[in-house]
């Protein structure tokens, strides 16, 4: 009572204990006191953890909002898939992930291992390799070469402005090529053309 006689000094003591900035000279002496203090400390930490969790959740939601929903129409607009029947397009809708990247984002770095290929739903990217720069736009795809050849990425690809991408993971791509051979043939033809262009540049 002589040290923690009123509410303000008790509150200050509790805050100082929790923040570890003081309070060592006053500590619970009895077992019951220590149990109560331990519970109080846990609750105190909870008071801090709760707003942190709420804030963290807010950030997470905000970031997730940048990932738009892949729709049937979006996939059907990609020239590589536009000739497919509805069932195959519907399958692709569930395989493709969507991501919006701001301008200047490096999507693929030359020399990295390839783990996915990308379709441009809207926006544009710049492909930079030793042989120069090429711009790809809506409906184009990139990142297929490393998946087909199992070689490292042949170029660095950067978003020109805000760009909506549809992402196909490597294993889904290889399965797709197995199931739809003419998609595979077209992708291989484009990859071959790019390889030739790079070699002749
Ligand atoms: P990948 O090698 O997996 O990663 C870089 C990508 O850039 C590559 O696949 C192609 O999709 C793309 N790319 C490389 N060279 C060219 C080129 N000459 N023209 C257009 N795209 C290219």
XYZ file of C-alpha atoms and ligand atoms in Angstrom:
223
model
C 0.000 0.000 0.000
C 2.828 2.460 0.672
C 4.294 1.940 -2.872
C 1.225 1.064 -4.935
C -1.369 2.847 -2.879
C -3.345 4.412 -5.706
C -4.531 3.371 -9.155
C -2.197 5.622 -11.228
C 0.951 4.277 -9.562
C -0.346 0.708 -9.930
C -1.012 1.279 -13.627
C 2.439 2.825 -14.083
C 4.021 -0.139 -12.272
C 2.170 -2.609 -14.515
C 3.162 -0.720 -17.670
C 6.778 -0.438 -16.541
C 6.878 -4.168 -15.711
C 5.448 -5.109 -19.083
C 7.868 -2.885 -20.990
C 10.773 -3.948 -18.770
C 11.738 -0.345 -18.087
C 11.637 -0.616 -14.328
C 9.645 -1.941 -11.423
C 12.288 -4.383 -10.234
C 12.182 -3.011 -6.766
C 8.513 -4.002 -6.375
C 7.646 -7.573 -7.227
C 4.996 -10.017 -6.033
C 6.260 -11.865 -2.989
C 3.694 -14.625 -2.412
C 2.927 -17.565 -4.702
C -0.608 -16.316 -5.278
C 0.765 -12.862 -6.070
C 3.169 -14.346 -8.606
C 0.411 -16.406 -10.230
C -1.778 -13.309 -10.535
C 1.188 -11.294 -11.863
C 2.048 -14.006 -14.407
C -1.555 -14.093 -15.661
C -1.608 -10.295 -15.793
C 1.618 -10.257 -17.835
C 0.155 -12.809 -20.294
C -3.002 -10.725 -20.653
C -0.822 -7.650 -21.118
C 1.118 -9.312 -23.908
C -2.229 -10.320 -25.425
C -3.259 -6.657 -25.390
C -0.215 -5.889 -27.523
C -0.521 -8.975 -29.712
C -4.154 -8.357 -30.619
C -3.677 -4.982 -32.354
C -0.542 -6.351 -34.039
C -2.573 -9.281 -35.387
C -5.365 -6.947 -36.526
C -2.867 -4.672 -38.280
C -1.081 -7.658 -39.828
C -4.367 -9.014 -41.098
C -5.145 -5.601 -42.606
C -1.855 -5.571 -44.516
C -2.433 -9.138 -45.682
C -5.921 -8.288 -46.979
C -4.576 -5.241 -48.777
C -1.869 -7.260 -50.511
C -4.337 -9.993 -51.421
C -6.647 -7.457 -53.029
C -3.920 -6.902 -55.610
C -4.456 -10.486 -56.766
C -7.473 -10.295 -59.024
C -9.764 -13.229 -59.747
C -9.019 -15.298 -62.845
C -12.142 -15.515 -64.988
C -13.137 -17.675 -67.921
C -13.164 -14.640 -70.243
C -9.651 -13.671 -69.183
C -8.245 -17.093 -70.108
C -10.285 -17.301 -73.328
C -8.779 -13.959 -74.429
C -5.223 -15.376 -74.317
C -4.491 -16.190 -77.998
C -2.713 -19.433 -77.072
C -5.903 -20.736 -75.444
C -8.614 -19.050 -77.517
C -9.101 -22.102 -79.786
C -9.577 -24.501 -76.850
C -12.948 -25.963 -75.986
C -14.813 -24.651 -72.947
C -13.867 -27.614 -70.719
C -10.125 -27.071 -71.209
C -10.455 -23.328 -70.596
C -12.400 -24.042 -67.396
C -9.550 -26.358 -66.278
C -7.057 -23.600 -66.980
C -9.054 -21.093 -64.919
C -8.376 -23.239 -61.856
C -4.681 -23.752 -62.719
C -3.778 -20.122 -63.353
C -2.935 -17.739 -60.530
C -3.346 -14.012 -60.950
C -0.957 -11.311 -59.859
C -0.801 -7.590 -60.472
C 2.688 -6.111 -60.404
C 3.531 -2.396 -60.361
C 5.683 -0.888 -63.123
C 9.391 -1.578 -62.709
C 8.913 -4.953 -60.980
C 11.401 -7.611 -62.050
C 9.232 -10.636 -62.789
C 11.990 -12.934 -64.083
C 15.711 -12.554 -63.528
C 18.194 -13.920 -66.070
C 20.055 -16.956 -64.712
C 17.381 -17.908 -62.145
C 15.742 -21.304 -62.122
C 12.410 -21.382 -63.961
C 9.393 -22.351 -61.857
C 6.489 -20.815 -63.783
C 5.425 -19.200 -67.029
C 3.381 -16.022 -67.388
C 0.601 -14.680 -69.594
C -0.017 -10.946 -69.851
C -3.715 -10.294 -69.146
C -3.154 -6.542 -69.420
C -0.158 -4.237 -69.468
C 3.283 -4.820 -70.942
C 6.721 -6.156 -70.039
C 10.213 -5.639 -71.354
C 12.443 -8.641 -72.017
C 16.123 -7.767 -71.687
C 18.811 -10.239 -72.712
C 22.359 -9.980 -74.029
C 20.917 -9.524 -77.529
C 18.775 -6.490 -76.706
C 15.311 -5.520 -75.504
C 11.917 -6.740 -76.683
C 8.515 -5.535 -75.490
C 5.660 -8.009 -74.974
C 2.042 -6.926 -74.516
C -1.474 -8.147 -73.749
C -2.028 -11.772 -74.759
C 1.692 -12.573 -75.004
C 3.398 -15.105 -72.784
C 6.921 -15.433 -71.430
C 8.976 -17.637 -69.130
C 8.304 -20.722 -71.249
C 11.899 -21.283 -72.378
C 13.332 -22.285 -68.994
C 10.428 -24.703 -68.457
C 10.880 -26.388 -71.833
C 14.677 -26.560 -71.800
C 15.258 -26.942 -68.030
C 17.934 -24.261 -68.511
C 18.233 -21.106 -66.381
C 16.141 -18.063 -67.364
C 17.465 -16.652 -70.656
C 16.517 -13.024 -70.029
C 15.329 -10.543 -67.404
C 11.670 -9.565 -67.679
C 10.436 -6.310 -66.101
C 6.909 -4.853 -65.960
C 6.674 -1.628 -67.979
C 3.594 -0.286 -66.144
C 1.092 -1.903 -63.784
C 0.642 -5.348 -65.327
C -1.900 -8.117 -64.706
C -0.300 -11.523 -65.050
C -1.693 -15.035 -65.188
C 0.823 -17.460 -63.722
C 1.093 -21.141 -64.612
C 3.356 -23.237 -62.365
C 6.007 -25.369 -64.083
C 4.461 -28.728 -63.243
C 0.985 -27.591 -64.353
C 2.548 -26.312 -67.577
C 4.239 -29.646 -68.287
C 0.999 -31.500 -67.524
C -0.930 -29.107 -69.781
C 1.511 -29.643 -72.639
C 1.038 -33.398 -72.185
C -2.756 -33.132 -72.234
C -3.047 -30.540 -75.016
C -0.256 -31.342 -77.482
C -1.084 -28.518 -79.897
C -0.697 -25.932 -77.107
C 2.718 -27.515 -76.506
C 3.564 -27.299 -80.203
C 2.644 -23.596 -80.345
C 4.592 -22.758 -77.197
C 7.616 -24.659 -78.501
C 7.391 -22.844 -81.855
C 7.335 -19.438 -80.115
C 10.234 -20.464 -77.849
C 12.226 -21.644 -80.881
C 11.537 -18.357 -82.679
C 12.749 -16.393 -79.653
C 15.851 -18.526 -79.358
C 16.634 -17.944 -83.061
C 16.003 -14.197 -82.673
C 18.377 -14.103 -79.693
C 21.067 -16.040 -81.560
C 20.827 -13.901 -84.692
C 20.726 -10.597 -82.838
P 12.764 -17.869 -69.923
O 14.133 -18.156 -70.468
O 12.114 -18.899 -69.081
O 12.805 -16.491 -69.110
C 13.014 -15.271 -69.829
C 11.950 -15.183 -70.897
O 12.039 -14.085 -71.769
C 12.059 -16.373 -71.850
O 11.774 -17.548 -71.160
C 11.130 -15.945 -72.944
O 9.797 -16.162 -72.601
C 11.414 -14.444 -72.997
N 12.344 -14.151 -74.100
C 13.653 -14.466 -74.210
N 14.150 -14.033 -75.378
C 13.155 -13.420 -76.041
C 13.019 -12.756 -77.302
N 14.036 -12.636 -78.134
N 11.801 -12.253 -77.626
C 10.750 -12.341 -76.784
N 10.820 -12.960 -75.596
C 11.985 -13.493 -75.216
